[in-house]
């Protein structure tokens, strides 16, 4: 049997000549993977152009040039600290090649004709080229790379090592079938995949933008087709129709006492249609904090119970699970159980029995809900709250307690459209754009840390009026110890000013202490809560009307918006004070001003995405779309939307990818390792 032509690309780097374990490990470190393909996808950040060929007289300081010269003489250093100087000429003037480490006497004897390339500098009136990057005999110009890629490197790894590994890696590229639409390629004037890769990685000229776009589009299309394939499979898999008589829902609504907002009604209708259809639901319910997702989720869960099944809601933390449990228990006519790591012994055993024999029909909990030991008699609906940190595969697993389980994911993080297309591409989306009535917008203002004394006066007045205050301090992993110290110091000063009513909560505390403080804040005994971002996704205290955020410039916009959502939950006027460093750059000021001027979470998310890249939304520092190596979310946003449509049309015409282009696209999927999609296609 022929060897699979892709195998050499997925082999370890060390299968390349000249790449041993040491160099292999260094390349793997910068390329993010230890296979040949990882190196091929480690694209240069820029290029050095050595095609400038001035005479010595014409060469301008600061310029990178290639000179054709003849060696006039060698000047050895007078002492240890002096460099070697090689005086050269081309007839128009003289230049000195300067070497602090020199072992090239034999390569450049007097009279030798050379091509030298490097940066020209002016030193004491003389033209010098300190440490030329290339010195080759004039009669062997092919040894001098005229255009040199600049890869991201690491200590101990040299460009020529990468370059030589790349040349071999490129030689392993098989001849690929073209997976893109011919008309598209003509229109965009894109080269083929392998040609684009060669043009970028082993360039003979500074590569044009089309090469990079072509590869970005390859990656984006692979992603979009893969998501569409998985999505199509999930949809096609028979689910079951869940319908109900509204008996439980009607009771819940009457206990609730409010009418649903237009957004809630709309979202519920979309969910009901999914539930009623005999295919599986995979829906994302997006809405700001306070937009009323919980009620929508409860009504969906009750529908599952009305239909005779079970429903489970998973929260990311124990605090949130308990909070949901309280809310749901208050409104639900059907008893709601709770399962967290803290439920142990007989209580746990009894609950697990109830889930297995169906006596328990509604349950809230942490990820404990989906552990292997937990069996359900008939889990019809799984609601997953705030799981924006999960990837596609993880979400599929969570729904896996039953092949037929409908899945509703709720998130308060307004996800920018671009990210929705990629990271959540397998889901349908409902958005709660409208807030329940009676809310007042939170008045947001910016303050420099220098004005802290005035600000403290204002906070004192608010406390006197009976308000409760959140005081949020930043906490990031890289500076955790410092940040915690700062938070504790702030707590100490505030406690000195305001006394016992000041509490402190952060993630490094003993959970018992922290939960007690949060409970005291909820009960009103604690009136000013100094907290790191632990409050970000938890605690619902409608009486809290003031939020102070220190070093707001260090937070992402979406995160600030979410924090701000913690206040303004009751009818009283609420305030959000963003404290920033006295000196903040324009970009930071723009971001904070945007937050001051709008309350639209979706707008903020799209803007944040544009300003900082997508990484932040996922709680990581790195920017860019997670999992993308060739495409850049901001630069290639247009291409992403194009790929999204392209994938839909392709699969619409050729769902099994059986046509000539379809088969080529299968190669693309393998190249970008879309395993789930490949499995799905193989399963027919
Ligand atoms: P989310 O989960 O989206 O953050 P919640 O479901 O916790 O929001 O709702 C926030 C608050 O708004 C709760 O106190 C809830 O009772 C209330 N609420 C939800 N829907 C409505 C509505 N249609 N009318 C009035 N109040 C509502
Ligand atoms: Mg919520």
XYZ file of C-alpha atoms and ligand atoms in Angstrom:
712
model
C 0.000 0.000 0.000
C 1.194 3.519 -0.754
C 2.277 5.544 2.194
C -0.170 8.233 3.192
C 1.282 11.441 1.673
C 0.443 13.397 4.808
C 2.376 11.129 7.152
C 5.756 12.836 6.572
C 4.165 16.131 7.615
C 2.910 14.718 10.891
C 6.227 13.026 11.703
C 8.462 14.388 14.451
C 10.795 17.249 13.608
C 13.719 14.996 14.370
C 13.003 13.059 11.200
C 14.408 16.088 9.346
C 18.103 15.951 8.534
C 20.180 18.113 10.855
C 17.433 18.340 13.452
C 18.478 16.443 16.546
C 16.666 16.307 19.864
C 18.104 19.658 21.005
C 17.253 21.719 17.938
C 14.005 19.797 17.638
C 12.999 20.814 21.141
C 13.892 24.450 20.493
C 11.884 24.559 17.293
C 8.996 22.813 19.029
C 9.076 25.497 21.689
C 8.631 28.368 19.241
C 6.428 26.508 16.784
C 4.094 25.208 19.467
C 4.416 21.588 18.376
C 7.021 19.011 17.657
C 5.968 17.836 14.253
C 7.040 18.904 10.780
C 3.668 20.521 10.156
C 4.123 22.721 13.226
C 7.332 24.072 11.768
C 5.708 24.655 8.391
C 2.957 26.653 10.073
C 5.439 28.696 12.099
C 5.290 31.625 9.712
C 7.895 34.396 9.699
C 6.979 37.592 11.477
C 8.798 39.725 8.925
C 11.451 39.634 6.222
C 14.880 41.172 5.823
C 15.359 42.405 2.305
C 18.985 42.216 1.170
C 18.316 43.183 -2.394
C 19.597 46.751 -1.936
C 22.909 46.726 -3.794
C 24.330 50.255 -3.525
C 28.004 51.139 -3.905
C 29.905 51.929 -0.724
C 29.648 55.601 -1.551
C 25.869 55.368 -1.968
C 25.159 53.202 1.087
C 23.240 55.116 3.737
C 23.754 54.480 7.444
C 20.985 52.381 8.945
C 20.303 50.620 5.652
C 20.544 46.854 5.229
C 22.601 46.395 2.071
C 24.542 43.849 0.117
C 27.937 45.113 -1.083
C 30.282 43.603 -3.673
C 33.738 44.315 -2.302
C 37.405 43.427 -2.381
C 39.461 42.977 0.797
C 42.130 45.696 1.154
C 43.659 44.606 4.447
C 42.986 42.942 7.800
C 43.595 44.912 10.952
C 43.993 42.624 13.966
C 42.912 44.127 17.297
C 45.501 46.001 19.318
C 44.185 44.457 22.518
C 41.564 42.020 23.827
C 38.774 44.524 23.882
C 39.257 45.773 20.339
C 37.553 44.163 17.353
C 39.039 42.876 14.153
C 38.592 45.220 11.233
C 38.525 44.150 7.623
C 38.936 47.131 5.314
C 37.165 46.642 1.999
C 36.580 48.718 -1.129
C 34.482 48.646 -4.256
C 36.266 51.486 -6.010
C 33.781 54.122 -4.843
C 35.065 54.263 -1.266
C 36.144 52.214 1.709
C 34.222 50.406 4.422
C 35.213 48.419 7.488
C 33.723 45.076 8.399
C 33.949 44.848 12.177
C 34.193 41.545 14.067
C 34.493 41.075 17.813
C 34.980 37.354 17.308
C 37.004 36.550 14.257
C 38.145 33.303 12.725
C 37.870 34.136 9.081
C 41.406 35.069 8.120
C 41.367 32.342 5.529
C 37.964 33.241 4.130
C 38.953 36.848 3.489
C 42.590 37.253 2.565
C 43.759 40.448 0.943
C 42.358 40.712 -2.569
C 39.456 38.331 -1.915
C 36.271 39.289 -3.769
C 33.220 39.004 -1.522
C 29.547 39.689 -1.243
C 28.792 40.978 2.244
C 25.378 41.794 3.661
C 24.447 43.612 6.822
C 23.591 46.968 8.267
C 25.710 49.994 7.371
C 26.652 52.297 10.222
C 28.678 55.459 10.513
C 31.450 55.265 13.085
C 33.897 58.141 13.550
C 33.168 59.272 10.006
C 33.869 55.821 8.560
C 31.361 53.483 7.007
C 31.293 50.262 8.971
C 29.353 47.038 8.877
C 29.502 45.457 12.330
C 29.186 41.676 12.152
C 27.938 41.244 8.595
C 25.163 38.676 8.624
C 26.455 37.100 5.440
C 29.902 36.899 3.835
C 30.115 34.759 0.681
C 32.570 34.553 -2.220
C 31.542 36.939 -5.005
C 31.404 34.106 -7.498
C 28.888 32.163 -5.399
C 26.036 34.668 -4.985
C 23.514 31.849 -4.635
C 24.776 31.330 -1.066
C 23.439 34.704 -0.038
C 19.713 34.782 0.729
C 18.413 37.990 -0.769
C 15.204 37.861 1.193
C 15.498 36.390 4.643
C 12.513 35.366 6.745
C 12.535 36.462 10.378
C 10.963 33.771 12.516
C 10.211 34.037 16.163
C 13.183 32.313 17.776
C 14.328 31.345 21.220
C 17.700 31.266 22.975
C 20.030 28.787 21.266
C 18.014 28.574 18.068
C 19.501 30.239 14.986
C 17.749 31.399 11.836
C 19.875 29.174 9.625
C 18.824 26.125 11.636
C 15.192 26.994 11.102
C 15.807 27.838 7.449
C 17.497 24.545 6.745
C 14.819 22.553 8.558
C 12.170 24.464 6.628
C 13.732 23.668 3.272
C 13.481 19.984 4.071
C 10.016 20.313 5.489
C 8.847 22.067 2.330
C 10.307 19.250 0.252
C 7.900 16.903 2.029
C 4.811 18.695 0.803
C 2.935 16.334 -1.469
C 1.082 17.716 -4.453
C -2.241 18.653 -2.968
C -5.500 18.761 -4.840
C -7.003 22.258 -4.846
C -9.726 22.507 -2.230
C -10.836 26.038 -2.929
C -13.371 27.117 -5.477
C -11.641 27.968 -8.766
C -13.603 31.189 -9.205
C -12.594 32.357 -5.736
C -8.924 31.722 -6.448
C -9.130 33.656 -9.697
C -10.890 36.532 -8.060
C -8.506 36.772 -5.109
C -5.439 35.919 -7.211
C -4.339 33.420 -4.594
C -1.558 30.911 -5.219
C -1.902 27.232 -4.338
C -1.434 26.069 -0.756
C 2.090 24.683 -1.195
C 3.186 27.623 -3.340
C 1.969 30.072 -0.729
C 3.803 28.198 1.991
C 7.003 28.156 -0.074
C 6.688 31.843 -0.888
C 6.415 32.652 2.829
C 8.905 30.187 4.272
C 11.635 30.096 1.631
C 11.094 33.340 -0.232
C 13.035 34.522 -3.254
C 11.271 37.879 -3.001
C 9.411 39.595 -0.166
C 6.119 37.691 -0.374
C 2.942 39.516 -1.277
C -0.086 39.571 1.015
C -1.980 37.060 -1.121
C 0.141 34.196 0.233
C -0.730 34.898 3.815
C -4.412 35.407 2.995
C -4.505 32.139 1.117
C -3.168 30.205 4.087
C -5.401 32.029 6.553
C -8.348 31.116 4.382
C -7.243 27.484 4.278
C -7.266 27.385 8.061
C -10.551 29.266 8.387
C -12.295 27.116 5.812
C -11.061 23.942 7.480
C -12.459 25.228 10.765
C -15.797 26.271 9.315
C -16.299 23.073 7.333
C -15.371 20.993 10.381
C -17.853 22.838 12.578
C -20.550 22.562 9.931
C -19.958 18.832 9.584
C -20.217 18.248 13.338
C -23.205 20.522 13.539
C -24.916 18.748 10.662
C -24.366 15.419 12.354
C -25.736 16.651 15.660
C -28.770 18.012 13.935
C -29.338 14.932 11.859
C -29.092 12.589 14.800
C -32.589 11.851 15.891
C -33.452 13.553 19.124
C -36.882 13.403 20.526
C -39.720 15.809 20.647
C -40.304 17.266 24.078
C -43.668 18.794 24.539
C -45.691 19.644 27.577
C -49.018 20.925 28.732
C -47.643 24.080 30.391
C -48.995 22.872 33.750
C -45.650 23.277 35.557
C -44.714 26.367 33.600
C -47.929 28.143 34.426
C -47.319 27.613 38.143
C -43.739 28.850 37.891
C -44.826 31.946 35.988
C -47.458 32.773 38.542
C -44.949 32.408 41.375
C -42.575 34.606 39.391
C -45.209 37.329 39.188
C -43.682 39.210 36.245
C -44.358 38.865 32.581
C -41.473 37.783 30.406
C -39.633 40.411 28.444
C -39.874 40.367 24.663
C -36.366 38.912 24.489
C -37.195 36.187 26.963
C -40.374 35.284 25.086
C -38.476 35.164 21.825
C -35.650 33.049 23.237
C -38.099 30.677 24.883
C -39.948 30.257 21.603
C -36.678 29.347 19.899
C -35.855 26.886 22.652
C -39.348 25.380 22.567
C -39.088 24.834 18.843
C -35.781 23.024 19.385
C -37.188 20.964 22.228
C -40.277 20.004 20.282
C -38.329 18.985 17.192
C -37.138 15.414 17.006
C -33.508 16.396 16.698
C -31.060 17.398 19.299
C -30.914 20.949 20.630
C -27.574 22.688 20.958
C -28.316 26.285 21.744
C -26.381 29.117 23.269
C -28.387 31.603 25.303
C -26.474 34.845 25.495
C -27.448 37.729 27.701
C -25.910 40.237 30.034
C -25.897 39.657 33.733
C -29.394 40.502 34.886
C -31.057 39.961 31.528
C -33.125 37.115 32.936
C -31.488 33.946 31.636
C -32.312 31.948 34.767
C -36.056 32.223 34.248
C -35.737 31.143 30.640
C -33.635 28.170 31.708
C -36.110 27.203 34.402
C -38.998 27.266 31.963
C -37.018 25.097 29.559
C -36.239 22.647 32.355
C -39.875 22.476 33.376
C -40.822 21.669 29.817
C -38.450 18.709 29.911
C -40.086 17.535 33.130
C -43.578 18.050 31.743
C -42.513 15.775 28.895
C -41.613 13.100 31.424
C -37.820 13.562 31.402
C -35.223 14.948 33.783
C -33.416 18.262 33.642
C -30.048 19.284 35.068
C -28.381 22.673 35.384
C -24.642 22.920 35.793
C -22.938 25.981 37.277
C -19.213 26.688 37.161
C -18.775 27.106 40.924
C -20.333 25.836 44.092
C -21.415 29.352 45.129
C -23.261 29.805 41.862
C -24.784 26.353 42.057
C -26.226 27.169 45.474
C -27.516 30.480 44.233
C -29.236 28.872 41.270
C -30.615 26.249 43.596
C -32.194 28.907 45.794
C -33.669 30.760 42.824
C -35.006 27.665 41.124
C -36.401 26.211 44.346
C -38.300 29.431 44.987
C -39.933 29.410 41.560
C -40.214 25.777 40.579
C -43.348 23.764 41.411
C -41.197 20.635 40.942
C -38.643 20.025 43.738
C -35.063 20.818 42.749
C -32.148 18.800 44.149
C -28.574 19.998 44.445
C -25.411 18.004 43.743
C -21.999 19.461 44.441
C -18.706 18.096 45.721
C -19.925 19.057 49.188
C -22.883 16.683 49.101
C -21.525 13.517 50.664
C -22.374 10.249 52.323
C -25.966 9.124 52.610
C -27.392 12.312 51.168
C -25.302 11.805 48.068
C -26.139 8.140 47.750
C -29.799 8.906 48.040
C -29.611 11.669 45.464
C -27.733 9.450 43.017
C -30.398 6.779 43.459
C -33.070 9.345 42.780
C -31.376 10.459 39.584
C -30.998 6.894 38.448
C -34.529 5.741 39.173
C -36.082 9.019 38.061
C -37.528 10.075 41.424
C -35.444 13.265 41.155
C -36.497 15.162 38.077
C -34.699 18.468 38.504
C -31.167 18.941 39.754
C -28.674 21.800 39.983
C -24.980 21.333 40.622
C -21.374 21.749 39.653
C -19.516 19.601 37.165
C -20.136 16.778 39.679
C -23.404 16.386 37.768
C -21.618 14.931 34.789
C -19.185 12.650 36.507
C -19.219 9.075 35.416
C -20.677 7.817 38.676
C -23.808 9.881 38.105
C -26.456 8.068 36.122
C -29.734 9.504 34.965
C -32.852 7.622 34.193
C -33.705 9.942 31.355
C -31.824 13.219 31.120
C -33.798 15.186 28.574
C -32.196 18.612 29.035
C -28.817 19.763 30.283
C -28.427 23.475 30.996
C -24.838 24.639 31.305
C -24.308 28.046 32.851
C -21.361 30.276 32.052
C -19.364 27.682 30.264
C -17.717 30.024 27.837
C -14.368 28.552 28.743
C -15.288 25.215 27.266
C -14.403 24.115 23.777
C -16.571 22.317 21.262
C -15.405 18.846 22.219
C -15.963 19.429 25.929
C -19.474 20.672 25.316
C -20.234 17.605 23.266
C -19.043 15.459 26.149
C -21.233 17.253 28.655
C -24.287 16.566 26.620
C -23.178 12.967 26.412
C -25.119 11.731 29.437
C -27.674 10.747 26.885
C -27.376 10.734 23.118
C -30.705 12.455 23.031
C -30.055 15.069 25.687
C -30.831 18.578 24.543
C -28.201 21.093 25.560
C -28.682 24.742 26.455
C -25.538 26.726 27.235
C -25.997 30.058 28.993
C -23.383 32.737 29.031
C -23.303 36.245 30.391
C -20.190 36.991 28.377
C -21.347 38.801 25.317
C -19.438 36.872 22.707
C -18.389 38.828 19.652
C -19.887 37.598 16.415
C -16.538 36.607 15.025
C -15.829 34.301 17.919
C -19.324 32.879 17.786
C -18.609 31.744 14.260
C -15.566 29.789 15.295
C -15.620 28.700 18.908
C -19.366 28.237 19.145
C -19.927 27.436 15.507
C -21.817 24.227 16.158
C -24.523 25.964 18.167
C -27.604 27.984 17.461
C -27.754 31.272 19.280
C -30.472 33.141 21.164
C -29.706 36.582 22.506
C -31.420 38.427 25.331
C -30.940 41.997 24.199
C -33.580 43.560 26.405
C -33.371 43.968 30.178
C -36.294 43.342 32.530
C -38.166 46.576 33.196
C -37.533 48.816 36.159
C -33.774 48.776 35.865
C -31.916 51.982 35.903
C -28.798 52.194 33.835
C -25.653 52.143 35.958
C -24.019 55.554 35.968
C -20.394 54.976 35.080
C -17.601 57.473 35.633
C -13.812 57.494 35.261
C -11.464 58.645 38.026
C -7.742 58.890 38.293
C -6.276 57.163 41.352
C -4.954 60.594 42.344
C -8.478 61.654 43.254
C -8.920 58.786 45.705
C -9.513 61.030 48.778
C -12.526 62.725 47.121
C -13.776 59.383 46.007
C -13.581 57.985 49.522
C -15.716 60.918 50.734
C -18.323 60.009 48.154
C -18.225 56.350 49.193
C -18.640 57.382 52.837
C -21.760 59.364 51.926
C -23.164 56.385 50.029
C -22.550 54.075 52.985
C -24.275 56.603 55.255
C -27.275 56.540 52.960
C -27.390 52.774 53.470
C -25.879 51.650 50.168
C -23.742 48.551 49.812
C -20.508 48.766 47.900
C -18.333 46.382 45.907
C -14.683 47.348 45.761
C -12.916 45.243 43.157
C -9.146 44.872 42.912
C -7.418 43.234 39.970
C -5.874 39.816 40.255
C -3.877 38.297 37.452
C -1.847 35.147 37.604
C 1.456 36.753 36.618
C 1.425 39.194 39.500
C -0.802 37.304 41.875
C 1.248 37.803 45.042
C 1.561 41.537 44.457
C -2.076 41.897 43.533
C -3.229 40.034 46.627
C -1.017 42.200 48.794
C -2.524 45.304 47.187
C -6.050 44.023 47.791
C -5.270 43.272 51.427
C -3.727 46.675 51.862
C -6.789 48.331 50.372
C -8.944 46.278 52.716
C -6.849 47.452 55.684
C -7.169 51.147 54.754
C -10.882 50.909 54.124
C -11.436 49.056 57.348
C -9.585 51.778 59.215
C -11.845 54.356 57.600
C -15.188 52.587 57.765
C -14.745 49.953 60.452
C -16.249 46.503 60.863
C -18.643 46.769 57.944
C -15.760 46.229 55.534
C -15.143 42.635 54.377
C -12.561 40.943 52.200
C -13.048 38.076 49.733
C -10.528 36.539 47.401
C -9.802 33.214 45.781
C -6.816 32.382 47.976
C -8.829 32.504 51.164
C -10.139 29.457 52.902
C -13.445 28.753 51.160
C -15.288 28.760 54.484
C -14.022 32.244 55.361
C -14.754 33.568 51.902
C -18.242 32.111 51.742
C -18.992 33.544 55.192
C -17.956 37.008 54.003
C -20.007 36.705 50.832
C -22.978 35.553 52.885
C -22.541 38.499 55.260
C -22.510 40.833 52.285
C -25.672 39.233 50.912
C -27.339 39.545 54.327
C -26.284 43.191 54.670
C -24.015 42.867 57.729
C -21.005 43.483 55.548
C -21.584 46.712 53.639
C -18.398 47.222 51.717
C -16.886 44.159 50.097
C -13.293 44.339 48.936
C -12.871 41.537 46.462
C -10.692 40.285 43.702
C -12.586 39.076 40.691
C -14.255 36.276 42.684
C -17.415 38.297 42.483
C -17.259 38.310 38.711
C -19.546 35.391 38.103
C -21.099 34.892 41.480
C -23.178 36.608 44.098
C -26.442 38.323 43.473
C -26.981 41.178 45.919
C -29.629 43.533 44.566
C -29.109 46.036 47.414
C -25.538 46.694 46.287
C -25.622 49.867 44.254
C -22.016 51.033 44.068
C -19.139 49.321 42.328
C -15.620 50.660 42.534
C -13.074 49.007 40.254
C -9.444 49.714 40.946
C -6.950 49.683 38.108
C -9.774 49.359 35.656
C -7.206 49.713 32.859
C -5.948 46.260 33.732
C -9.262 44.554 33.039
C -10.709 43.543 29.715
C -13.740 45.526 28.588
C -16.037 42.542 28.569
C -14.894 41.691 32.053
C -15.512 45.227 33.312
C -18.928 45.140 31.779
C -19.698 41.903 33.547
C -18.480 43.270 36.853
C -20.591 46.348 36.412
C -23.589 44.090 35.900
C -23.345 43.203 39.582
C -24.895 46.532 40.462
C -28.037 48.092 39.037
C -30.028 44.980 39.814
C -32.604 46.692 41.984
C -34.734 49.760 41.435
C -32.321 52.211 43.115
C -29.879 54.328 41.135
C -26.506 52.622 40.811
C -22.977 53.759 40.194
C -19.826 52.276 38.772
C -16.584 54.122 39.455
C -13.665 53.101 37.294
C -10.381 54.003 38.934
C -7.385 54.125 36.684
C -3.683 54.872 36.939
C -2.970 58.586 36.558
C -1.132 57.863 33.394
C -3.022 55.641 30.980
C -2.394 55.429 27.278
C -4.901 56.539 24.672
C -6.062 53.042 23.863
C -6.861 52.321 27.508
C -8.638 55.635 27.858
C -10.689 54.895 24.760
C -11.681 51.519 26.125
C -12.760 52.918 29.462
C -14.649 55.758 27.806
C -16.544 53.297 25.657
C -17.626 51.501 28.787
C -18.701 54.780 30.357
C -20.744 55.685 27.305
C -22.599 52.479 26.552
C -24.365 49.684 28.368
C -24.820 47.457 25.337
C -22.887 44.296 26.137
C -22.888 43.077 22.566
C -21.464 46.342 21.280
C -18.831 46.293 24.011
C -17.883 42.734 23.157
C -17.423 43.447 19.471
C -15.402 46.527 20.289
C -13.284 44.753 22.870
C -12.592 42.073 20.335
C -11.408 44.666 17.854
C -9.273 46.487 20.385
C -7.625 43.544 22.057
C -8.241 40.445 20.026
C -10.293 37.490 21.094
C -8.045 35.965 23.706
C -9.334 38.072 26.497
C -12.882 36.927 26.241
C -11.697 33.448 26.927
C -9.887 34.576 30.017
C -6.425 34.134 28.582
C -3.861 36.799 27.954
C -2.786 35.763 24.520
C -4.629 37.492 21.764
C -5.846 35.854 18.651
C -8.285 33.078 18.131
C -7.450 30.095 20.242
C -6.343 27.233 18.085
C -5.537 29.335 15.030
C -2.025 29.452 13.679
C -2.279 31.062 10.292
C -5.350 33.250 10.607
C -5.621 36.408 12.638
C -9.077 37.229 13.935
C -8.934 40.934 13.310
C -6.923 41.045 10.137
C -8.876 38.191 8.583
C -12.328 38.822 9.967
C -13.704 39.311 6.467
C -12.220 35.994 5.367
C -13.835 34.271 8.315
C -17.286 35.384 7.266
C -16.468 34.337 3.718
C -15.344 30.903 4.917
C -18.526 30.558 6.924
C -20.677 31.089 3.814
C -18.356 29.025 1.647
C -18.619 26.057 4.035
C -22.406 26.284 4.134
C -22.683 26.323 0.356
C -20.167 23.525 -0.064
C -21.907 21.214 2.412
C -25.313 22.221 1.088
C -24.314 20.933 -2.357
C -22.142 18.080 -1.223
C -22.978 17.022 2.352
C -20.800 13.928 2.225
C -17.864 15.705 0.614
C -17.898 13.190 -2.204
C -17.401 15.499 -5.194
C -13.942 16.287 -6.525
C -13.761 19.470 -4.481
C -15.324 17.663 -1.529
C -12.588 15.073 -1.573
C -9.967 17.790 -1.715
C -11.613 19.456 1.280
C -11.270 16.184 3.165
C -7.525 16.499 2.654
C -7.753 20.042 4.016
C -9.569 18.750 7.100
C -6.850 16.208 7.688
C -4.145 18.782 7.171
C -5.674 20.957 9.884
C -6.433 17.947 12.058
C -10.172 18.314 12.344
C -10.504 14.959 14.026
C -14.114 15.192 15.162
C -15.235 16.179 11.680
C -13.177 13.412 10.060
C -14.720 10.865 12.404
C -18.169 12.167 11.643
C -17.580 11.918 7.896
C -16.108 8.445 8.200
C -19.164 7.316 10.155
C -21.220 8.376 7.135
P -29.159 36.462 34.545
O -29.192 35.027 34.935
O -29.326 36.672 33.083
O -28.007 37.193 35.110
P -31.411 36.588 36.221
O -32.152 35.484 35.602
O -30.662 36.306 37.474
O -30.411 37.179 35.166
O -32.370 37.826 36.394
C -31.962 38.990 37.053
C -33.092 39.549 37.886
O -34.124 39.984 37.026
C -33.684 38.534 38.834
O -33.917 39.164 40.039
C -34.983 38.129 38.150
O -35.948 37.742 39.060
C -35.370 39.395 37.433
N -36.170 39.174 36.223
C -35.925 38.247 35.279
N -36.853 38.321 34.301
C -37.692 39.315 34.640
C -38.855 39.890 34.025
N -39.321 39.443 32.854
N -39.447 40.906 34.647
C -38.963 41.372 35.810
N -37.893 40.889 36.449
C -37.241 39.872 35.869
Mg -27.129 34.093 35.878
